[in-house]
């Protein structure tokens, strides 16, 4: 089993060999910190049981979360977080409500991502930011994930076998908002401006040993920049 701790060890090794590299989660967190005012209103889409809202010291009264999975919301590690069962394409909030809306590991699950981008644009205040972190469908593992998605319940069993993640925590993927080209098109169509889009390498996902780590690192180092495994974007409302 490839635990999160073990993945993080491989990431630190990759960082040591690639000065200046940061994991996508760090790039994502830095983007949120740069865009979120101290008294800003923050909505986390697909908040699950925790995530970045646990790590940033933002006032609980200014932080909100939604997720379609009630069990995840019930088990959220910040019990004081205001949260609701809802979908990202039908946000139960008024116009111009939030300064920052985040989505970590959400876009890959959307069947109709244009509806989510439009809902986000409506709920953002002028100058507000939509900040997202998602897999890149152009990476070889993106192709593998799409193929695995066709396996139905077997995908959950495969993820559990490799990463020790419960089958119930593995959700279907669509990969309809997961290339730089698609993200650019969706942001423009929603009336947002794509301020930044970072494609971030990460060879840790299949690094069950040193040999697979070296193989994945070699693949990532040779890929064109726009096919690196993670996309971190900041889309701004004018």
PDB file of C-alpha atoms in Angstrom:
ATOM      1  CA  UNK A   1       0.000   0.000   0.000  1.00  0.00           C
ATOM      2  CA  UNK A   2       1.276   3.472  -0.917  1.00  0.00           C
ATOM      3  CA  UNK A   3       0.386   5.633   2.086  1.00  0.00           C
ATOM      4  CA  UNK A   4       0.153   9.418   2.055  1.00  0.00           C
ATOM      5  CA  UNK A   5       3.191   9.594   4.344  1.00  0.00           C
ATOM      6  CA  UNK A   6       5.179   7.509   1.897  1.00  0.00           C
ATOM      7  CA  UNK A   7       4.051   9.665  -1.025  1.00  0.00           C
ATOM      8  CA  UNK A   8       5.173  12.743   0.871  1.00  0.00           C
ATOM      9  CA  UNK A   9       8.596  11.172   1.420  1.00  0.00           C
ATOM     10  CA  UNK A  10       8.964  10.700  -2.345  1.00  0.00           C
ATOM     11  CA  UNK A  11       7.831  14.278  -2.918  1.00  0.00           C
ATOM     12  CA  UNK A  12      10.524  15.577  -0.582  1.00  0.00           C
ATOM     13  CA  UNK A  13      13.079  13.521  -2.468  1.00  0.00           C
ATOM     14  CA  UNK A  14      11.865  14.973  -5.760  1.00  0.00           C
ATOM     15  CA  UNK A  15      12.003  18.487  -4.278  1.00  0.00           C
ATOM     16  CA  UNK A  16      15.613  17.932  -3.209  1.00  0.00           C
ATOM     17  CA  UNK A  17      16.497  16.889  -6.762  1.00  0.00           C
ATOM     18  CA  UNK A  18      14.505  19.728  -8.385  1.00  0.00           C
ATOM     19  CA  UNK A  19      15.240  23.007  -6.550  1.00  0.00           C
ATOM     20  CA  UNK A  20      12.296  25.376  -6.694  1.00  0.00           C
ATOM     21  CA  UNK A  21       9.707  22.645  -7.244  1.00  0.00           C
ATOM     22  CA  UNK A  22       6.674  22.647  -4.975  1.00  0.00           C
ATOM     23  CA  UNK A  23       3.883  20.045  -4.724  1.00  0.00           C
ATOM     24  CA  UNK A  24       0.604  21.143  -6.272  1.00  0.00           C
ATOM     25  CA  UNK A  25      -1.029  21.296  -2.846  1.00  0.00           C
ATOM     26  CA  UNK A  26       1.506  23.939  -1.780  1.00  0.00           C
ATOM     27  CA  UNK A  27       0.964  25.930  -4.988  1.00  0.00           C
ATOM     28  CA  UNK A  28      -2.787  25.726  -4.381  1.00  0.00           C
ATOM     29  CA  UNK A  29      -2.527  26.832  -0.737  1.00  0.00           C
ATOM     30  CA  UNK A  30      -0.258  29.739  -1.655  1.00  0.00           C
ATOM     31  CA  UNK A  31      -2.744  30.921  -4.280  1.00  0.00           C
ATOM     32  CA  UNK A  32      -5.567  30.859  -1.729  1.00  0.00           C
ATOM     33  CA  UNK A  33      -3.513  32.783   0.833  1.00  0.00           C
ATOM     34  CA  UNK A  34      -2.652  35.433  -1.765  1.00  0.00           C
ATOM     35  CA  UNK A  35      -6.282  35.949  -2.807  1.00  0.00           C
ATOM     36  CA  UNK A  36      -8.211  35.626   0.469  1.00  0.00           C
ATOM     37  CA  UNK A  37      -8.630  38.875   2.437  1.00  0.00           C
ATOM     38  CA  UNK A  38      -8.430  38.539   6.240  1.00  0.00           C
ATOM     39  CA  UNK A  39     -12.176  39.153   6.515  1.00  0.00           C
ATOM     40  CA  UNK A  40     -13.102  37.617   3.146  1.00  0.00           C
ATOM     41  CA  UNK A  41     -15.861  35.094   2.604  1.00  0.00           C
ATOM     42  CA  UNK A  42     -14.556  31.708   1.454  1.00  0.00           C
ATOM     43  CA  UNK A  43     -16.542  28.830  -0.048  1.00  0.00           C
ATOM     44  CA  UNK A  44     -14.935  25.396  -0.435  1.00  0.00           C
ATOM     45  CA  UNK A  45     -16.605  23.239  -3.091  1.00  0.00           C
ATOM     46  CA  UNK A  46     -16.552  19.496  -2.491  1.00  0.00           C
ATOM     47  CA  UNK A  47     -15.205  20.141   0.986  1.00  0.00           C
ATOM     48  CA  UNK A  48     -15.468  16.499   2.064  1.00  0.00           C
ATOM     49  CA  UNK A  49     -14.119  15.874   5.535  1.00  0.00           C
ATOM     50  CA  UNK A  50     -11.482  18.595   5.660  1.00  0.00           C
ATOM     51  CA  UNK A  51      -8.742  19.849   3.383  1.00  0.00           C
ATOM     52  CA  UNK A  52      -7.275  23.303   3.164  1.00  0.00           C
ATOM     53  CA  UNK A  53      -9.893  24.879   5.434  1.00  0.00           C
ATOM     54  CA  UNK A  54      -8.304  22.900   8.277  1.00  0.00           C
ATOM     55  CA  UNK A  55      -4.870  24.353   7.578  1.00  0.00           C
ATOM     56  CA  UNK A  56      -5.464  28.060   6.989  1.00  0.00           C
ATOM     57  CA  UNK A  57      -6.301  30.163  10.055  1.00  0.00           C
ATOM     58  CA  UNK A  58      -9.325  31.860   8.512  1.00  0.00           C
ATOM     59  CA  UNK A  59     -12.305  32.916  10.671  1.00  0.00           C
ATOM     60  CA  UNK A  60     -14.833  30.087  10.861  1.00  0.00           C
ATOM     61  CA  UNK A  61     -17.684  32.564  10.542  1.00  0.00           C
ATOM     62  CA  UNK A  62     -16.361  33.578   7.096  1.00  0.00           C
ATOM     63  CA  UNK A  63     -15.778  30.031   5.806  1.00  0.00           C
ATOM     64  CA  UNK A  64     -18.357  27.752   4.202  1.00  0.00           C
ATOM     65  CA  UNK A  65     -18.386  24.352   2.547  1.00  0.00           C
ATOM     66  CA  UNK A  66     -20.622  22.264   0.323  1.00  0.00           C
ATOM     67  CA  UNK A  67     -20.474  18.627  -0.729  1.00  0.00           C
ATOM     68  CA  UNK A  68     -23.053  16.259  -2.227  1.00  0.00           C
ATOM     69  CA  UNK A  69     -21.952  13.469   0.131  1.00  0.00           C
ATOM     70  CA  UNK A  70     -23.716  13.781   3.482  1.00  0.00           C
ATOM     71  CA  UNK A  71     -21.494  11.212   5.191  1.00  0.00           C
ATOM     72  CA  UNK A  72     -18.419  13.284   4.380  1.00  0.00           C
ATOM     73  CA  UNK A  73     -19.997  16.471   5.693  1.00  0.00           C
ATOM     74  CA  UNK A  74     -21.104  14.748   8.865  1.00  0.00           C
ATOM     75  CA  UNK A  75     -17.538  13.597   9.474  1.00  0.00           C
ATOM     76  CA  UNK A  76     -15.897  16.946   8.724  1.00  0.00           C
ATOM     77  CA  UNK A  77     -12.928  17.547  10.984  1.00  0.00           C
ATOM     78  CA  UNK A  78     -13.987  21.167  11.608  1.00  0.00           C
ATOM     79  CA  UNK A  79     -17.358  20.652  13.275  1.00  0.00           C
ATOM     80  CA  UNK A  80     -17.951  24.403  13.445  1.00  0.00           C
ATOM     81  CA  UNK A  81     -17.744  24.831   9.666  1.00  0.00           C
ATOM     82  CA  UNK A  82     -21.003  26.043   8.123  1.00  0.00           C
ATOM     83  CA  UNK A  83     -21.706  23.412   5.486  1.00  0.00           C
ATOM     84  CA  UNK A  84     -24.510  22.046   3.370  1.00  0.00           C
ATOM     85  CA  UNK A  85     -25.345  19.177   1.058  1.00  0.00           C
ATOM     86  CA  UNK A  86     -25.314  20.790  -2.376  1.00  0.00           C
ATOM     87  CA  UNK A  87     -23.914  20.489  -5.883  1.00  0.00           C
ATOM     88  CA  UNK A  88     -21.406  22.907  -7.343  1.00  0.00           C
ATOM     89  CA  UNK A  89     -23.581  23.574 -10.389  1.00  0.00           C
ATOM     90  CA  UNK A  90     -26.461  24.861  -8.251  1.00  0.00           C
ATOM     91  CA  UNK A  91     -24.873  26.869  -5.447  1.00  0.00           C
ATOM     92  CA  UNK A  92     -27.447  27.809  -2.779  1.00  0.00           C
ATOM     93  CA  UNK A  93     -26.046  31.335  -2.347  1.00  0.00           C
ATOM     94  CA  UNK A  94     -26.878  34.752  -3.715  1.00  0.00           C
ATOM     95  CA  UNK A  95     -24.918  36.668  -6.332  1.00  0.00           C
ATOM     96  CA  UNK A  96     -21.584  38.248  -5.383  1.00  0.00           C
ATOM     97  CA  UNK A  97     -21.378  36.430  -2.034  1.00  0.00           C
ATOM     98  CA  UNK A  98     -17.770  35.183  -1.870  1.00  0.00           C
ATOM     99  CA  UNK A  99     -14.276  36.602  -2.222  1.00  0.00           C
ATOM    100  CA  UNK A 100     -12.724  33.192  -2.878  1.00  0.00           C
ATOM    101  CA  UNK A 101     -14.221  29.904  -4.036  1.00  0.00           C
ATOM    102  CA  UNK A 102     -11.961  26.857  -3.985  1.00  0.00           C
ATOM    103  CA  UNK A 103     -12.209  23.405  -5.510  1.00  0.00           C
ATOM    104  CA  UNK A 104      -9.605  20.752  -4.722  1.00  0.00           C
ATOM    105  CA  UNK A 105      -9.995  17.408  -6.513  1.00  0.00           C
ATOM    106  CA  UNK A 106     -13.475  18.332  -7.762  1.00  0.00           C
ATOM    107  CA  UNK A 107     -13.321  19.309 -11.442  1.00  0.00           C
ATOM    108  CA  UNK A 108     -12.471  15.775 -12.551  1.00  0.00           C
ATOM    109  CA  UNK A 109     -15.836  14.553 -11.219  1.00  0.00           C
ATOM    110  CA  UNK A 110     -18.045  17.066 -13.070  1.00  0.00           C
ATOM    111  CA  UNK A 111     -20.242  15.803 -15.875  1.00  0.00           C
ATOM    112  CA  UNK A 112     -21.223  19.333 -16.918  1.00  0.00           C
ATOM    113  CA  UNK A 113     -18.391  21.585 -15.746  1.00  0.00           C
ATOM    114  CA  UNK A 114     -19.678  24.657 -17.623  1.00  0.00           C
ATOM    115  CA  UNK A 115     -22.589  24.806 -15.185  1.00  0.00           C
ATOM    116  CA  UNK A 116     -20.220  24.840 -12.201  1.00  0.00           C
ATOM    117  CA  UNK A 117     -18.020  27.565 -13.718  1.00  0.00           C
ATOM    118  CA  UNK A 118     -21.134  29.668 -14.394  1.00  0.00           C
ATOM    119  CA  UNK A 119     -22.421  29.139 -10.846  1.00  0.00           C
ATOM    120  CA  UNK A 120     -19.040  30.096  -9.425  1.00  0.00           C
ATOM    121  CA  UNK A 121     -18.902  33.264 -11.534  1.00  0.00           C
ATOM    122  CA  UNK A 122     -22.348  34.247 -10.268  1.00  0.00           C
ATOM    123  CA  UNK A 123     -21.427  33.676  -6.602  1.00  0.00           C
ATOM    124  CA  UNK A 124     -18.083  35.510  -6.739  1.00  0.00           C
ATOM    125  CA  UNK A 125     -17.784  39.166  -5.841  1.00  0.00           C
ATOM    126  CA  UNK A 126     -16.097  41.455  -8.385  1.00  0.00           C
ATOM    127  CA  UNK A 127     -12.371  40.860  -8.078  1.00  0.00           C
ATOM    128  CA  UNK A 128     -12.987  37.498  -6.418  1.00  0.00           C
ATOM    129  CA  UNK A 129     -11.057  34.359  -7.342  1.00  0.00           C
ATOM    130  CA  UNK A 130     -11.944  30.791  -8.222  1.00  0.00           C
ATOM    131  CA  UNK A 131      -8.934  28.661  -7.280  1.00  0.00           C
ATOM    132  CA  UNK A 132      -8.826  24.998  -8.243  1.00  0.00           C
ATOM    133  CA  UNK A 133      -6.581  21.953  -8.074  1.00  0.00           C
ATOM    134  CA  UNK A 134      -7.288  18.982 -10.328  1.00  0.00           C
ATOM    135  CA  UNK A 135      -5.534  16.177 -12.231  1.00  0.00           C
ATOM    136  CA  UNK A 136      -4.356  16.858 -15.768  1.00  0.00           C
ATOM    137  CA  UNK A 137      -6.161  14.607 -18.209  1.00  0.00           C
ATOM    138  CA  UNK A 138      -3.242  14.953 -20.622  1.00  0.00           C
ATOM    139  CA  UNK A 139      -0.841  13.125 -18.312  1.00  0.00           C
ATOM    140  CA  UNK A 140      -0.446   9.341 -18.831  1.00  0.00           C
ATOM    141  CA  UNK A 141      -2.015   8.742 -15.412  1.00  0.00           C
ATOM    142  CA  UNK A 142      -4.951  10.865 -16.537  1.00  0.00           C
ATOM    143  CA  UNK A 143      -5.502   8.413 -19.368  1.00  0.00           C
ATOM    144  CA  UNK A 144      -5.249   5.543 -16.891  1.00  0.00           C
ATOM    145  CA  UNK A 145      -7.749   7.179 -14.532  1.00  0.00           C
ATOM    146  CA  UNK A 146     -10.263   7.610 -17.338  1.00  0.00           C
ATOM    147  CA  UNK A 147      -9.853   3.959 -18.252  1.00  0.00           C
ATOM    148  CA  UNK A 148     -10.220   2.929 -14.618  1.00  0.00           C
ATOM    149  CA  UNK A 149     -13.387   4.990 -14.381  1.00  0.00           C
ATOM    150  CA  UNK A 150     -14.990   2.614 -16.863  1.00  0.00           C
ATOM    151  CA  UNK A 151     -14.447  -0.235 -14.403  1.00  0.00           C
ATOM    152  CA  UNK A 152     -17.204   1.040 -12.129  1.00  0.00           C
ATOM    153  CA  UNK A 153     -16.945  -0.420  -8.615  1.00  0.00           C
ATOM    154  CA  UNK A 154     -13.639  -2.075  -9.511  1.00  0.00           C
ATOM    155  CA  UNK A 155     -12.044   1.363  -9.642  1.00  0.00           C
ATOM    156  CA  UNK A 156     -12.751   1.812  -5.931  1.00  0.00           C
ATOM    157  CA  UNK A 157     -11.236  -1.569  -5.146  1.00  0.00           C
ATOM    158  CA  UNK A 158      -8.129  -0.732  -7.174  1.00  0.00           C
ATOM    159  CA  UNK A 159      -7.671   2.594  -5.367  1.00  0.00           C
ATOM    160  CA  UNK A 160      -8.154   0.866  -2.028  1.00  0.00           C
ATOM    161  CA  UNK A 161      -5.531  -1.754  -2.902  1.00  0.00           C
ATOM    162  CA  UNK A 162      -2.914   0.845  -3.914  1.00  0.00           C
ATOM    163  CA  UNK A 163      -3.594   3.701  -1.498  1.00  0.00           C
ATOM    164  CA  UNK A 164      -5.655   2.204   1.307  1.00  0.00           C
ATOM    165  CA  UNK A 165      -8.536   4.563   0.587  1.00  0.00           C
ATOM    166  CA  UNK A 166     -12.001   3.238   1.410  1.00  0.00           C
ATOM    167  CA  UNK A 167     -14.028   2.218  -1.625  1.00  0.00           C
ATOM    168  CA  UNK A 168     -16.824   4.531  -0.471  1.00  0.00           C
ATOM    169  CA  UNK A 169     -14.461   7.506  -0.721  1.00  0.00           C
ATOM    170  CA  UNK A 170     -13.759   6.902  -4.421  1.00  0.00           C
ATOM    171  CA  UNK A 171     -16.188   8.745  -6.689  1.00  0.00           C
ATOM    172  CA  UNK A 172     -16.805   8.474 -10.456  1.00  0.00           C
ATOM    173  CA  UNK A 173     -14.665  10.672 -12.704  1.00  0.00           C
ATOM    174  CA  UNK A 174     -15.552  12.361 -15.993  1.00  0.00           C
ATOM    175  CA  UNK A 175     -12.421  14.374 -16.898  1.00  0.00           C
ATOM    176  CA  UNK A 176     -14.350  17.065 -18.795  1.00  0.00           C
ATOM    177  CA  UNK A 177     -12.504  20.025 -17.229  1.00  0.00           C
ATOM    178  CA  UNK A 178      -9.018  18.608 -17.033  1.00  0.00           C
ATOM    179  CA  UNK A 179      -6.747  19.981 -19.718  1.00  0.00           C
ATOM    180  CA  UNK A 180      -5.275  23.476 -19.953  1.00  0.00           C
ATOM    181  CA  UNK A 181      -7.201  24.061 -23.183  1.00  0.00           C
ATOM    182  CA  UNK A 182     -10.532  23.022 -21.659  1.00  0.00           C
ATOM    183  CA  UNK A 183      -9.969  25.082 -18.511  1.00  0.00           C
ATOM    184  CA  UNK A 184      -9.211  28.169 -20.611  1.00  0.00           C
ATOM    185  CA  UNK A 185     -12.384  27.656 -22.628  1.00  0.00           C
ATOM    186  CA  UNK A 186     -14.557  27.156 -19.538  1.00  0.00           C
ATOM    187  CA  UNK A 187     -13.258  30.246 -17.748  1.00  0.00           C
ATOM    188  CA  UNK A 188     -13.822  32.479 -20.776  1.00  0.00           C
ATOM    189  CA  UNK A 189     -17.331  31.081 -21.316  1.00  0.00           C
ATOM    190  CA  UNK A 190     -18.194  31.823 -17.671  1.00  0.00           C
ATOM    191  CA  UNK A 191     -16.987  35.416 -17.952  1.00  0.00           C
ATOM    192  CA  UNK A 192     -13.904  34.834 -15.808  1.00  0.00           C
ATOM    193  CA  UNK A 193     -10.296  35.693 -16.566  1.00  0.00           C
ATOM    194  CA  UNK A 194      -7.697  32.946 -16.151  1.00  0.00           C
ATOM    195  CA  UNK A 195      -5.055  34.752 -14.129  1.00  0.00           C
ATOM    196  CA  UNK A 196      -2.729  31.777 -13.605  1.00  0.00           C
ATOM    197  CA  UNK A 197      -2.547  28.135 -14.607  1.00  0.00           C
ATOM    198  CA  UNK A 198       0.339  26.062 -13.253  1.00  0.00           C
ATOM    199  CA  UNK A 199       1.028  22.545 -14.513  1.00  0.00           C
ATOM    200  CA  UNK A 200       2.863  20.763 -11.704  1.00  0.00           C
ATOM    201  CA  UNK A 201       4.829  17.515 -11.907  1.00  0.00           C
ATOM    202  CA  UNK A 202       4.522  14.873  -9.183  1.00  0.00           C
ATOM    203  CA  UNK A 203       6.121  11.416  -9.562  1.00  0.00           C
ATOM    204  CA  UNK A 204       4.817  10.008  -6.270  1.00  0.00           C
ATOM    205  CA  UNK A 205       1.530   8.425  -7.331  1.00  0.00           C
ATOM    206  CA  UNK A 206       2.865   5.026  -8.356  1.00  0.00           C
ATOM    207  CA  UNK A 207       6.128   5.234  -6.410  1.00  0.00           C
ATOM    208  CA  UNK A 208       5.753   1.981  -4.535  1.00  0.00           C
ATOM    209  CA  UNK A 209       9.545   1.613  -4.610  1.00  0.00           C
ATOM    210  CA  UNK A 210      12.662   3.421  -5.819  1.00  0.00           C
ATOM    211  CA  UNK A 211      12.427   1.953  -9.319  1.00  0.00           C
ATOM    212  CA  UNK A 212       8.867   3.165  -9.941  1.00  0.00           C
ATOM    213  CA  UNK A 213       9.731   6.543  -8.438  1.00  0.00           C
ATOM    214  CA  UNK A 214      12.628   6.901 -10.874  1.00  0.00           C
ATOM    215  CA  UNK A 215      10.440   5.835 -13.782  1.00  0.00           C
ATOM    216  CA  UNK A 216       7.680   8.315 -12.912  1.00  0.00           C
ATOM    217  CA  UNK A 217      10.212  11.096 -12.321  1.00  0.00           C
ATOM    218  CA  UNK A 218      11.755  10.416 -15.725  1.00  0.00           C
ATOM    219  CA  UNK A 219       8.329  10.543 -17.386  1.00  0.00           C
ATOM    220  CA  UNK A 220       7.424  13.799 -15.651  1.00  0.00           C
ATOM    221  CA  UNK A 221      10.764  15.384 -16.515  1.00  0.00           C
ATOM    222  CA  UNK A 222      10.338  14.537 -20.201  1.00  0.00           C
ATOM    223  CA  UNK A 223       6.698  15.531 -20.623  1.00  0.00           C
ATOM    224  CA  UNK A 224       5.766  18.905 -22.137  1.00  0.00           C
ATOM    225  CA  UNK A 225       4.871  21.376 -19.393  1.00  0.00           C
ATOM    226  CA  UNK A 226       1.152  21.410 -20.235  1.00  0.00           C
ATOM    227  CA  UNK A 227       0.886  17.662 -19.666  1.00  0.00           C
ATOM    228  CA  UNK A 228       2.280  17.581 -16.130  1.00  0.00           C
ATOM    229  CA  UNK A 229       0.070  15.709 -13.728  1.00  0.00           C
ATOM    230  CA  UNK A 230      -1.618  18.516 -11.757  1.00  0.00           C
ATOM    231  CA  UNK A 231      -3.370  21.724 -12.764  1.00  0.00           C
ATOM    232  CA  UNK A 232      -3.581  24.620 -10.307  1.00  0.00           C
ATOM    233  CA  UNK A 233      -5.569  27.560 -11.601  1.00  0.00           C
ATOM    234  CA  UNK A 234      -6.726  30.997 -10.502  1.00  0.00           C
ATOM    235  CA  UNK A 235      -9.665  32.471 -12.409  1.00  0.00           C
ATOM    236  CA  UNK A 236     -10.647  36.025 -11.545  1.00  0.00           C
ATOM    237  CA  UNK A 237     -14.004  37.781 -11.813  1.00  0.00           C
ATOM    238  CA  UNK A 238     -13.672  41.226 -13.336  1.00  0.00           C
TER     239      UNK A 238
END
